[in-house]
XYZ file of C-alpha atoms in Angstrom:
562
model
C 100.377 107.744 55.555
C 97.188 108.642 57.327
C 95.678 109.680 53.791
C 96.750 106.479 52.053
C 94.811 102.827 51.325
C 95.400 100.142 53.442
C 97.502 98.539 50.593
C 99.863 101.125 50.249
C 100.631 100.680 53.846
C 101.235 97.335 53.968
C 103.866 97.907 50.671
C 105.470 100.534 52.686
C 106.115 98.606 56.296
C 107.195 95.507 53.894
C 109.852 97.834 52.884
C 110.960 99.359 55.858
C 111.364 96.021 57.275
C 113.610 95.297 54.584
C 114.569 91.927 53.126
C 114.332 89.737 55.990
C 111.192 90.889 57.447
C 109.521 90.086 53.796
C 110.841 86.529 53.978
C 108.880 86.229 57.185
C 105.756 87.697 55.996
C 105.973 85.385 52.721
C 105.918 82.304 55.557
C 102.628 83.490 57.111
C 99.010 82.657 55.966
C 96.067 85.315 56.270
C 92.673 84.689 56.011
C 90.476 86.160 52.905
C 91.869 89.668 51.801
C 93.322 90.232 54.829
C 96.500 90.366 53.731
C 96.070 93.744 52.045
C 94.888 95.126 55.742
C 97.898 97.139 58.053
C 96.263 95.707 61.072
C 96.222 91.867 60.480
C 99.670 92.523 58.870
C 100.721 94.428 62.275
C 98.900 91.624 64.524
C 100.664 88.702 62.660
C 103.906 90.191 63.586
C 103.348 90.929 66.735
C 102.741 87.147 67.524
C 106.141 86.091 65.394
C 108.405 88.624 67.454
C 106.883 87.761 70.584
C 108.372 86.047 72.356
C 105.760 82.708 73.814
C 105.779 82.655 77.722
C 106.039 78.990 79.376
C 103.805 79.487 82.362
C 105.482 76.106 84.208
C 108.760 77.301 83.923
C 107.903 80.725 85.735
C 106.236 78.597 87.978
C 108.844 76.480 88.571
C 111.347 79.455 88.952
C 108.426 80.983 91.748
C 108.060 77.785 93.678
C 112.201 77.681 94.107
C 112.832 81.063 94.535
C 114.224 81.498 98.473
C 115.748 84.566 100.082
C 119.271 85.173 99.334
C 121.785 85.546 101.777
C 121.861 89.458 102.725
C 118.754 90.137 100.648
C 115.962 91.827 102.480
C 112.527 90.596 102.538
C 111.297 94.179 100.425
C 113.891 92.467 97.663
C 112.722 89.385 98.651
C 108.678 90.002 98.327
C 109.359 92.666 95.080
C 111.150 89.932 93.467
C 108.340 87.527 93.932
C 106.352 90.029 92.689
C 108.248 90.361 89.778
C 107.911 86.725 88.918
C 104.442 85.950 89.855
C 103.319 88.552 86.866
C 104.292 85.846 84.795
C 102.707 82.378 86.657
C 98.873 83.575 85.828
C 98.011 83.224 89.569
C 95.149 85.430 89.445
C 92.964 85.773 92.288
C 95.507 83.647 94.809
C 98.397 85.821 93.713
C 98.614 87.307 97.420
C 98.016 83.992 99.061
C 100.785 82.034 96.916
C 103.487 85.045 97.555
C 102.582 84.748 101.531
C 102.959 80.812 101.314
C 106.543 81.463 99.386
C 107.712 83.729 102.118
C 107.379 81.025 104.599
C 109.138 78.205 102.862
C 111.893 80.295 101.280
C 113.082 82.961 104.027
C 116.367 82.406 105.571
C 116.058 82.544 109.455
C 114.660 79.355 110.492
C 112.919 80.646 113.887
C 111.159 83.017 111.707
C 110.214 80.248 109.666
C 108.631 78.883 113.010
C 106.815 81.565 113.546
C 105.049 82.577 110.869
C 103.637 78.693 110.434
C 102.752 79.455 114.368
C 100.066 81.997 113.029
C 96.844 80.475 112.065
C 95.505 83.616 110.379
C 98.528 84.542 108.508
C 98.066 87.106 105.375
C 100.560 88.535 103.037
C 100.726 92.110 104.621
C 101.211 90.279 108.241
C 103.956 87.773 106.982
C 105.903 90.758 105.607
C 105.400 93.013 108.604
C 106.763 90.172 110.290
C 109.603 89.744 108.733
C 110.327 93.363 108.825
C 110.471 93.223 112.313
C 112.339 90.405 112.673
C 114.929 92.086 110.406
C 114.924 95.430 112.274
C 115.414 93.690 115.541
C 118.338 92.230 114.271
C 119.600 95.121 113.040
C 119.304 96.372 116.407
C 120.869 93.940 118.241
C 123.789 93.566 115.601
C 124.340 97.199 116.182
C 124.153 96.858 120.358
C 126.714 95.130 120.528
C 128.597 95.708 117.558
C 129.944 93.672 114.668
C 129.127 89.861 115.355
C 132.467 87.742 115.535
C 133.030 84.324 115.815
C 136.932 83.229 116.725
C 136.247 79.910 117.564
C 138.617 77.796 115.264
C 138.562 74.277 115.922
C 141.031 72.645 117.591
C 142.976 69.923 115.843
C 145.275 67.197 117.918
C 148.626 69.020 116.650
C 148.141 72.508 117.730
C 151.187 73.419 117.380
C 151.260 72.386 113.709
C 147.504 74.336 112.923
C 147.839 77.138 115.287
C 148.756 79.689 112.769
C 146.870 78.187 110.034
C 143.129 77.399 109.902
C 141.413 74.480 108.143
C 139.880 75.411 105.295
C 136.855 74.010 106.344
C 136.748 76.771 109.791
C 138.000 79.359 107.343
C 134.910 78.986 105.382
C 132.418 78.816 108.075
C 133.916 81.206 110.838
C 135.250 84.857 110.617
C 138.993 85.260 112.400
C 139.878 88.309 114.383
C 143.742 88.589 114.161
C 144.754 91.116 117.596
C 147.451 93.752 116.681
C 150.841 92.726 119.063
C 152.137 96.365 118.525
C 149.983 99.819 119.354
C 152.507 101.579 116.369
C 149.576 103.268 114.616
C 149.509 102.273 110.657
C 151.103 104.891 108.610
C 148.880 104.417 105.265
C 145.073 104.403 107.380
C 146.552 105.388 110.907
C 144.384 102.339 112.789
C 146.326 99.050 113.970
C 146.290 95.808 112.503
C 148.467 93.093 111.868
C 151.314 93.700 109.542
C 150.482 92.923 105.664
C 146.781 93.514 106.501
C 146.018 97.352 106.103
C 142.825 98.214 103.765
C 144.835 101.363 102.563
C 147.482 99.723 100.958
C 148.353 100.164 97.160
C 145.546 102.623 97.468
C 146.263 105.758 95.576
C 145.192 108.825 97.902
C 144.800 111.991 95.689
C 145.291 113.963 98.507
C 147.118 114.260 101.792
C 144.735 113.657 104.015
C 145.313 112.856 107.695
C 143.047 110.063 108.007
C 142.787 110.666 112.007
C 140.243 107.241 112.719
C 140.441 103.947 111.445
C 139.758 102.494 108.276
C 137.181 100.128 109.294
C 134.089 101.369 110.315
C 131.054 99.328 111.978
C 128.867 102.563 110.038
C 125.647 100.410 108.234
C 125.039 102.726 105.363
C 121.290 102.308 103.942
C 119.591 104.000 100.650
C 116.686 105.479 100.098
C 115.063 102.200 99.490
C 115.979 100.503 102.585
C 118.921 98.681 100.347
C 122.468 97.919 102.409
C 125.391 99.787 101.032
C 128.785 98.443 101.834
C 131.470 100.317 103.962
C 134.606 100.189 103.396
C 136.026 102.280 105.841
C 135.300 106.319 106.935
C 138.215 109.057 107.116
C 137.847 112.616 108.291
C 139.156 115.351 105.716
C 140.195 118.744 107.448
C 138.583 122.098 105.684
C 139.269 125.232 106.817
C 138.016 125.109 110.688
C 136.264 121.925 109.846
C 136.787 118.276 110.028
C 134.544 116.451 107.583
C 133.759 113.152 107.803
C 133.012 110.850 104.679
C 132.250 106.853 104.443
C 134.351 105.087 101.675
C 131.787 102.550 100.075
C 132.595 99.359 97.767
C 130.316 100.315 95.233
C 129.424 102.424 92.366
C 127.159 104.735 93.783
C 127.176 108.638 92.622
C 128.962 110.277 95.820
C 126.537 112.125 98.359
C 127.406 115.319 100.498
C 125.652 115.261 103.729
C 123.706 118.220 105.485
C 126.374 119.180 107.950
C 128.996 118.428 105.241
C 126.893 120.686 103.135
C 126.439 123.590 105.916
C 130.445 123.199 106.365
C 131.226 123.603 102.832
C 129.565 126.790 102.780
C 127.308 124.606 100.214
C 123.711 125.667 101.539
C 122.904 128.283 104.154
C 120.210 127.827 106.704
C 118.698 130.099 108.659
C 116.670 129.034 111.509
C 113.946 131.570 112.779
C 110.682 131.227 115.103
C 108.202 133.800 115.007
C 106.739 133.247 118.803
C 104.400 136.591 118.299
C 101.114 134.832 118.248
C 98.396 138.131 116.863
C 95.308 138.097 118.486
C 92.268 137.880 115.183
C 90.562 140.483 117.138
C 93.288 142.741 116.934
C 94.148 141.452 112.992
C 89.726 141.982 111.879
C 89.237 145.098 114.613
C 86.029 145.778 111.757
C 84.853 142.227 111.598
C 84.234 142.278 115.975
C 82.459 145.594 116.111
C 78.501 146.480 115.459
C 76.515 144.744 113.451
C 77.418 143.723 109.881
C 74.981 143.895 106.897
C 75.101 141.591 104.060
C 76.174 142.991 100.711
C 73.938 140.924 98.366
C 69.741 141.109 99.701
C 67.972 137.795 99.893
C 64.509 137.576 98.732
C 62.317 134.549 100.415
C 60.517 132.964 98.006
C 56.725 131.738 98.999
C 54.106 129.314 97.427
C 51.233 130.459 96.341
C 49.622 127.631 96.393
C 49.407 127.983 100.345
C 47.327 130.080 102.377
C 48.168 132.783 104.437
C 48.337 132.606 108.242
C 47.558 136.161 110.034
C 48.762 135.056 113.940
C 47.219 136.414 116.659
C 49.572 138.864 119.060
C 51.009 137.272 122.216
C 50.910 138.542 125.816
C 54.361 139.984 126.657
C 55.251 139.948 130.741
C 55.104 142.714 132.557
C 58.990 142.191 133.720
C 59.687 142.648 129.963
C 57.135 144.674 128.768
C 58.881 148.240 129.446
C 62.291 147.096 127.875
C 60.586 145.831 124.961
C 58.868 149.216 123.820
C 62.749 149.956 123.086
C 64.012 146.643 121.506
C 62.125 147.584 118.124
C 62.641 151.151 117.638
C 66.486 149.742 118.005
C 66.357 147.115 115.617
C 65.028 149.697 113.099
C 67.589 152.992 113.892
C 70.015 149.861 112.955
C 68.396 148.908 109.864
C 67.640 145.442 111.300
C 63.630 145.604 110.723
C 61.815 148.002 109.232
C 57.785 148.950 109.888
C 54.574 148.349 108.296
C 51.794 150.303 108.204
C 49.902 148.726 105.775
C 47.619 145.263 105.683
C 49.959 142.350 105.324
C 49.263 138.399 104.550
C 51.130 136.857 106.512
C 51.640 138.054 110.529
C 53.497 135.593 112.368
C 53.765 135.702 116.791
C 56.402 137.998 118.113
C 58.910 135.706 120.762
C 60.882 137.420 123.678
C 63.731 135.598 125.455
C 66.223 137.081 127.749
C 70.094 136.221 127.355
C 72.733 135.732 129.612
C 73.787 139.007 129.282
C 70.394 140.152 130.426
C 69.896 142.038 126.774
C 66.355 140.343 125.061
C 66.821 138.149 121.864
C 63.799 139.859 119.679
C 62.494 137.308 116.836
C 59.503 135.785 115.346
C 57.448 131.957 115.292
C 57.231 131.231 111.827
C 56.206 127.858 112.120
C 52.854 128.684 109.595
C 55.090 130.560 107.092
C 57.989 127.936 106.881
C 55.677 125.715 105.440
C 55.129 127.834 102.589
C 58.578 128.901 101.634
C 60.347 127.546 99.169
C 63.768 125.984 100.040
C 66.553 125.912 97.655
C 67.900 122.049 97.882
C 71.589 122.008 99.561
C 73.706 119.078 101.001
C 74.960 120.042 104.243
C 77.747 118.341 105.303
C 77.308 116.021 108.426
C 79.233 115.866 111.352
C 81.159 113.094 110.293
C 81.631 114.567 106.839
C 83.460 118.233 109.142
C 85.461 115.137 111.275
C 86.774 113.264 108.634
C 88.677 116.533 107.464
C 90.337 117.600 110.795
C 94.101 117.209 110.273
C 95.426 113.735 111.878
C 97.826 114.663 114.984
C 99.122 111.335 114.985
C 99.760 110.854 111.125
C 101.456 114.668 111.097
C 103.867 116.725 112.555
C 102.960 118.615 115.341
C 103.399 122.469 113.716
C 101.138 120.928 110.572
C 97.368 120.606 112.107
C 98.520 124.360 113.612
C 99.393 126.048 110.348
C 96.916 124.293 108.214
C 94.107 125.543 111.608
C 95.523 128.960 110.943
C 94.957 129.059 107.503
C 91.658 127.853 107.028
C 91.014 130.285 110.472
C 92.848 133.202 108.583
C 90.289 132.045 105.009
C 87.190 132.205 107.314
C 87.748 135.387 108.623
C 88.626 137.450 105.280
C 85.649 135.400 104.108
C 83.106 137.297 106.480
C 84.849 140.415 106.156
C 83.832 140.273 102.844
C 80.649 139.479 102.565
C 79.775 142.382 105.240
C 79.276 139.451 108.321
C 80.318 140.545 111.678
C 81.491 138.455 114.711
C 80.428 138.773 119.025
C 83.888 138.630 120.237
C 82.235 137.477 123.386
C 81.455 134.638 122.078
C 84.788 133.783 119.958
C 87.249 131.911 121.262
C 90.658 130.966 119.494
C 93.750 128.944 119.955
C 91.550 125.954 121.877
C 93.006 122.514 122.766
C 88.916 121.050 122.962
C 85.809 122.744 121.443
C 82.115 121.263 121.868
C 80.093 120.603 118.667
C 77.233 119.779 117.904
C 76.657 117.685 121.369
C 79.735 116.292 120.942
C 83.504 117.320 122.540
C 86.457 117.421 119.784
C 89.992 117.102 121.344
C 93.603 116.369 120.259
C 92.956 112.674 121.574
C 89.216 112.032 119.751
C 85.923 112.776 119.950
C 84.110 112.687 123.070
C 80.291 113.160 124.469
C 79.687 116.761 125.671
C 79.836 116.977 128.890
C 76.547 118.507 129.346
C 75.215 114.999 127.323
C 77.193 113.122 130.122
C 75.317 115.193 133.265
C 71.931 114.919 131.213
C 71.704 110.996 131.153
C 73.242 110.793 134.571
C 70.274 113.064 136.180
C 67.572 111.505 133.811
C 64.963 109.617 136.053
C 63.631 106.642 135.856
C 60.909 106.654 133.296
C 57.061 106.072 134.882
C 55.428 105.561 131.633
C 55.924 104.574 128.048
C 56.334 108.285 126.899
C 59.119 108.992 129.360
C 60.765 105.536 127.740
C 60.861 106.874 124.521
C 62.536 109.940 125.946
C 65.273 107.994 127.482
C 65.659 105.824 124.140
C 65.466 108.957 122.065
C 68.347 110.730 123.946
C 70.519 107.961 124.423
C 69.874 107.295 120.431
C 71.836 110.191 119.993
C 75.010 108.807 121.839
C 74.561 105.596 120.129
C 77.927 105.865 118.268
C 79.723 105.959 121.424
C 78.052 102.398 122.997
C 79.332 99.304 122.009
C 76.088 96.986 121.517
C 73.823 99.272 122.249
C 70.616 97.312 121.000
C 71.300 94.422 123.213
C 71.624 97.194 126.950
C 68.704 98.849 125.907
C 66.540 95.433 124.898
C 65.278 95.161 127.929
C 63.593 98.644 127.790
C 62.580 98.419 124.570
C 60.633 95.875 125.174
C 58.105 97.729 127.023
C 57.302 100.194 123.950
C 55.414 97.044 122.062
C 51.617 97.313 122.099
C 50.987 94.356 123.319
C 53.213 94.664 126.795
C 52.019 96.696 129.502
C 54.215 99.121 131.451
C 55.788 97.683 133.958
C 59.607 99.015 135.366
C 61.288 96.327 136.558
C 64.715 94.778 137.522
C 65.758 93.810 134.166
C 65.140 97.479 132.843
C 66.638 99.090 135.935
C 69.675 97.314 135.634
C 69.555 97.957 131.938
C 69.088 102.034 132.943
C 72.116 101.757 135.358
C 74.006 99.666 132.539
C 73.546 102.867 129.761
C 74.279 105.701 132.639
C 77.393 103.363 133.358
C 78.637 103.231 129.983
C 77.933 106.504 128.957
C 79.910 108.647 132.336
C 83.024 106.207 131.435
C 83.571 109.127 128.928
C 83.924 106.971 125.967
C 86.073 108.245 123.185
C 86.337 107.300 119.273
C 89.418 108.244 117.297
C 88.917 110.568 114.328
C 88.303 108.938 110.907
C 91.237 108.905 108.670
C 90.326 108.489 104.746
C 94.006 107.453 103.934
C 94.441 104.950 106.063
C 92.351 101.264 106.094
C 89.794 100.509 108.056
C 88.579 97.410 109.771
C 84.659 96.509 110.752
C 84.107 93.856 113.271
C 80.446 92.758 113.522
C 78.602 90.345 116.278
C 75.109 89.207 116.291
C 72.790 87.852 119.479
C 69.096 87.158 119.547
C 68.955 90.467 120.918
C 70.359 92.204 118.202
C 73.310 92.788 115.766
C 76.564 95.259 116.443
C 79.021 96.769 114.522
C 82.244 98.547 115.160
C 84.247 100.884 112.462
C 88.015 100.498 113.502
C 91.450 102.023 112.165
C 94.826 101.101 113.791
C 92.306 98.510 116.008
C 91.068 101.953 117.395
C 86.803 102.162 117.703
C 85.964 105.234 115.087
C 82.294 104.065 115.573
C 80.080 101.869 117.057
C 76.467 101.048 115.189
C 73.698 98.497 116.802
C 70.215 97.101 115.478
C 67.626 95.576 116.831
């Protein structure tokens, strides 16, 4: 019909509808020649088969709605839910659905204390109640099923004895005690005669139902719902005894894990590779030489600048033998190569010995990096390399360790190659803490490096305004870790304004012992999580204003501002 005029779409839907439909469309009104149009037609029918929605009585049904007896407050809250689609709260949807909670739960102490909670939201009251119901739970399971026996007495108790009111028989649950310990031949538990759960049940099977037919078992689905137990038997197969749970209720049967492994169903087998291979030993290649990458890189320079020719730089004479070799070296390993001829740009040759006692060989090009041209990247930031660590507390222990490995095992192929070669020296794996970038990464969160820690706790005491600016600048740099740090540090700030003269005294040294205080406690932020939600709590004095990033009321970060 996609080919046809609107009319001839509007004959054929008045036909399919057949003869009742075209009564109803003979009772509507349509405005200019809209009646020849499929989607007027379509829209006027729409509002006669829909049904009209009576916002007060969805309302109504909202503002009574209370938690059923057994019903848990996830059925409780989902069916509020449910309803309040309906009531056009908008905007106080959450508020109205935290107020209903507390009027219409069913435990009147935990009626008490949610109204006890001046700050009450939504996501507390429910968390609330949650608990509430899983201490029950506990409790109820402790110590066991919850009986009361007390009947109450009448005057003639010889005449009521045997026979509760039917008032008590509504309100109280009666425990009748076996007089006999003959074991019931239809469940094999005891119980009073006339009172066995198995009887005029047909059994399709001789089983030898070797426990009672009661069971205290609370069976719960995957949704947290109860399911009723009826009793529990144990069915012998082959060597095994399997147990199963009778429910009241029309659930599709489920066959456990063990029941499963018994049955010969599934077949698991357990293994644990504890052969942890050194990388070294995996990349022998990558750890040896030096590598050479595969594609060349040509630096690209402006024109537009002119050329610096430096000057050549006095080399000691403690280095001066072992540097005749250093170059003829570099070139035999294809590292440099030399020029004979006139060149533009000559920039200072810089010596420095390492650790190992070898000489680091490279050049000053603080001219010629002005005049290259950079290609325009995003580096991540540190935060940006945090935020992706795996969460220890959020995952099982084996999954930051396999999902390390991996992106470990990726890295490595990755510079194998490209031709890039690794100083084993200087590689260590496996690590429970690595420093980076001036900060200290550990299972627990991220700490200041240690070598930070030692630097502000030797600093001296600044004698001028330069030296201030120093301190400021280097403490600057731990700022995330110091709660309010524009208010410790006012007092030393205030000396760097033109118009104040420097002059140290007690305010800024106790300010000074304040920030090497702080900063030795070895403060420590937890990693951020993007999943989960976070929380920032701000202050303000006439000093200045602070900040702190939080998730699970744990400090990610602190920020301050004059």
């Amino acid at each position: 019909m996609s080919g046809r005029e609107e009319k001839d779409k509007c004959s054929a839907f008045l036909y399919l509808i057949g003869q009742d439909g075209r009564g109803v469309f003979n009772t509507m009104t349509f405005d200019g020649d809209t009646r020849d149009k499929i989607e007027p037609l379509f829209t006027k029918f729409k509002e006669y088969c829909q049904p009209h929605e009576n916002t007060i009585v969805w309302r109504h049904k909202f503002n009574t709605k209370v938690q059923g007896k057994g019903e848990t407050i996830d059925q409780y809250v989902t069916e509020l839910r449910t309803i309040s689609k309906n009531c056009r709260f908008g905007l106080l949807t959450d508020e109205l659905i935290r107020d209903r909670i507390v009027c219409g739960v069913n435990s009147g102490k935990l009626k008490e204390r949610l109204l006890r909670d001046g700050e009450l939201t939504l996501i507390r009251a429910i968390t609330t109640c949650r608990a509430s119901e899983e201490s029950h739970h506990m409790m109820k399971n402790l110590h066991g099923e919850e009986v009361v026996a007390s009947v109450k007495k009448s005057r003639d108790y010889k005449k009521t004895s045997h026979k509760p009111t039917t008032q008590s028989s509504k309100q109280y649950k009666r425990v009748e005690t076996p007089r006999h310990s003959n074991l019931c031949g239809q469940c094999g538990g005891q119980h009073m005669k006339g009172n066995c759960q198995a009887f005029g049940k047909k059994c399709l099977k001789n089983y030898d139902l070797q426990s009672k037919w009661r069971s205290k078992v609370t069976l719960k689905s995957y949704t947290g719902d109860k399911i009723p137990v009826a009793g529990r038997c144990v069915i012998p197969y082959k060597d095994s005894q399997l147990k199963f749970y009778v429910t009241d209720s029309t659930h599709t049967p489920l066959l456990g894990f063990r029941s499963s492994q018994d049955l010969e169903v599934i077949k698991v087998e357990l293994t644990t590779n504890t052969e942890r291979k050194n990388p070294v030993d995996m990349y022998p290649k990558l750890f040896e030489g030096l590598g050479c990458l595969k594609e060349s890189y040509k630096i690209q320079i402006d024109e537009s600048v002119t050329p610096v020719v430096n000057a050549s730089r006095n080399v000691p004479a403690a280095l001066r033998d072992r540097l005749k070799d250093a170059p003829s070296e570099m070139e035999r390993d294809g590292i440099i190569e030399k020029v004979d001829q006139p060149t533009d740009w000559v920039s200072s040759l810089v010596v420095v010995e390492k650790p190992s006692g070898k000489l680091r060989v490279c050049l000053d090009p603080r001219y010629l990096d002005v005049a290259i041209k950079r290609e325009h990247y995003q580096l991540p930031t540190f935060e940006d390399i945090v935020s992706r660590i795996p969460m220890p507390s959020t995952s099982p222990n084996w999954m930051p360790i396999m999902d390390t490995g991996r992106n470990l095992q990726r890295a490595l192929d990755r510079c194998q190659e490209i031709g890039l070669t690794l100083n084993k020296e200087k590689c260590k794996f496996r690590q429970t803490e690595v420093s980076y970038i001036g900060h200290r990464l550990t299972q627990q969160g991220v700490h200041p490096d240690p070598s930070k820690i030692e630097a502000v706790k030797d600093m001296p005491q600044p004698i001028d305004k330069k030296g201030e600016e120093r301190l400021l600048g280097f403490v600057n740099y731990l700022s995330k870790f110091i709660l309010n740090m524009s208010t410790v540090t006012e007092p030393i700030r205030r000396l760097l304004k033109s118009d104040v003269e420097f002059e140290w005294t007690k305010p800024q040294e106790e300010a000074f012992k304040e920030i090497k205080k702080i900063i030795t406690r070895k403060p420590e932020l937890k990693y951020f999580d993007v999943k989960r939600p976070i929380t920032v709590s701000c202050d303000a004095s006439k000093s200045g204003l602070g900040a702190v990033l939080l998730q699970d009321d744990q400090p990610i970060a602190y920020a301050s501002r004059a």
